[in-house]
Amino acid sequence: MTTKGSDPMNAQHPITSPGSTIAYNPATGEEIGQIENTDMTKVPQIFEQARSAQKIWEAKSFSQRAAAIKKMRTYIVNHAESLSEVISQSNGKTRIDALGTEVLPCTLACDWYAKNAEKVLKEKKIPVDSLLFFNKKSVMQHKALGVVGIISPWNYPLSIPFGEIIMGLMAGNAVILKVAAATPLVGEAINKIIAAGELPTGLFQQIVGSGGAVSKSFFENNIDKIFFTGSVGVGKQLMSEAAETLTPLSLELGGNDPMIVLADADLERATNGAAWAGFQNAGQSCGGVERVYVHASVYDDFVELMAKKTRALRHGVDESHNVDIGCLTTKSQLNTVKEHLEDALAKGAKIVAQSQPVGPQNGYFHPATLLTNTTDDMLFIRDETFGPLIPVIKFSTEEEAIALANDSHLALTSSVWTKNAKKGRAFAAKLESGVTTINDHLYTHGLSEMPWGGWKHSGLGRTHGPEGLLEMTHAKAVNWDILPSKRNLWWYPFTDASYEGLLNAQRFVYPRSKKELVTSAAKLTPFLVGKMFSKWKVK
């Protein structure tokens, strides 16, 4: 067992034994708890309970579901500090980070989905487009999927899965959650939040254990859809496995997100935004700033100001809100950051500034690092680093900036910084990403009403907002006749009259002259009436 004060770099993090998953504080190496692993032989029973509970839950009204969600919101508000603490200890981020980017967004999610799910998912009329179908009426319905599975990451161990849980529940589904092995205590915290909603037994359940075993169990038990947040590699593996059963997936697989600073940008705001969106959560944000492109006319001023802000940042163990940046969550992630930095330096990059250490540095700490003199062949330019490294790159023309920003296989988010809002929106339209913000970055994941997701290898589908709710449902169209009729114009038996009737229908809808409109209408009307009310006589 690793104890506080020892070197956690020599310990496995996390440790999953046959019976339990052991949780460590990545900032100190201290063991903070153990969670019993799920007996995988009981997974079929878990699904059976979920499906039974889902039938009960789907029958409830949106207002009844919302009442349960509001109870969860009350629990979160009442336990905001303890939730922030367990997130900080499990993930390594500061408590301020945990409160602002995880706990608060969860309360907002409860509020928005409770208020808006019915508006988004209620039955809607489909307008009749042609007079030829005057006797038809259609509606679009959104039906619950059934049982959805959520496989969540360790970088936002509360807010990412919780938002999807609430979407799933408000849409009428049962939910089975697999939390990251590195943050099992946050999974326990989620259990307590959900319990406050007093849901039907079995409607929400967790499976603790090996990620591969859990995803396999999902497919074996005919999960109705999987929502996964994680790496591109694992996302592709899930897609391959899902192909066997045609199981639908929603995938959020990360980003290598560009920030473009135009010549007229407010550099004070831009550097503040870059520092927060690039170094927040020790850089472990899939929608965080990973590449900064600055116009040549303001490049030197930007770098100078950004360097000052970077040197002013403090990284260390969060004891009394005396640090700005915590540690990385896993040893492997720290190793990736080191590898990317070493690669950049070996290829000519220059470290301009780094954050300052505060207190013991026994955990997975890495200084916030600002770099210049970078090239496109460097690992941290080509791939997602997921750590506190920010390169600043000069561009001369806006066309060049757009080309550089879009030159990535990942396309989750991006940002444009300019004092001209109209120009910013026009520029944003040319960027290849699922989300683009103007004079801000990263924060939209906390907006429940804002859809979240990316293009290219950043994933499939959307979470959050109306689009996220729709992802939790089957779309079902229902069509019927307003007036009773015996048969349609195009039904059997086929005759010369049938042909003439269809031809006149075509000419009535798309007449080549006013005369043809009148004549086709005159010929079509009695034919339609006769067909609607005549029987097919069989000799």
GROMACS .gro file of N, CA and C in nm, residues 46 147 153-154 189 218 289 330 338 371 441 478 497 517:
model
   42
   46ILE      N    1  -2.832  -0.767  -1.344
   46ILE     CA    2  -2.833  -0.621  -1.343
   46ILE      C    3  -2.916  -0.568  -1.461
  147VAL      N    4  -3.219   0.054  -2.218
  147VAL     CA    5  -3.107   0.056  -2.123
  147VAL      C    6  -2.985   0.112  -2.196
  153PRO      N    7  -1.476   0.884  -1.836
  153PRO     CA    8  -1.332   0.902  -1.817
  153PRO      C    9  -1.298   0.956  -1.679
  154TRP      N   10  -1.166   0.970  -1.655
  154TRP     CA   11  -1.121   1.017  -1.524
  154TRP      C   12  -1.092   1.166  -1.521
  189ALA      N   13  -1.981   0.860  -0.515
  189ALA     CA   14  -2.048   0.988  -0.493
  189ALA      C   15  -2.169   1.002  -0.587
  218PHE      N   16  -2.166  -0.540  -2.182
  218PHE     CA   17  -2.269  -0.455  -2.242
  218PHE      C   18  -2.321  -0.517  -2.372
  289VAL      N   19  -0.733   2.427  -2.482
  289VAL     CA   20  -0.641   2.484  -2.581
  289VAL      C   21  -0.515   2.398  -2.590
  330THR      N   22  -0.296   1.023  -1.382
  330THR     CA   23  -0.232   0.891  -1.388
  330THR      C   24  -0.085   0.905  -1.426
  338LYS      N   25   0.560   1.415  -2.064
  338LYS     CA   26   0.707   1.422  -2.067
  338LYS      C   27   0.760   1.383  -2.205
  371LEU      N   28   0.563   2.724  -2.479
  371LEU     CA   29   0.671   2.697  -2.573
  371LEU      C   30   0.655   2.778  -2.702
  441HIS      N   31  -1.302   2.996  -2.449
  441HIS     CA   32  -1.265   2.860  -2.489
  441HIS      C   33  -1.297   2.764  -2.375
  478VAL      N   34  -4.529   0.853  -3.696
  478VAL     CA   35  -4.660   0.788  -3.699
  478VAL      C   36  -4.748   0.862  -3.799
  497ALA      N   37  -5.716   0.388  -6.598
  497ALA     CA   38  -5.764   0.499  -6.515
  497ALA      C   39  -5.663   0.532  -6.404
  517LEU      N   40  -5.333   2.330  -6.496
  517LEU     CA   41  -5.371   2.325  -6.354
  517LEU      C   42  -5.521   2.301  -6.341
   0.00000   0.00000   0.00000
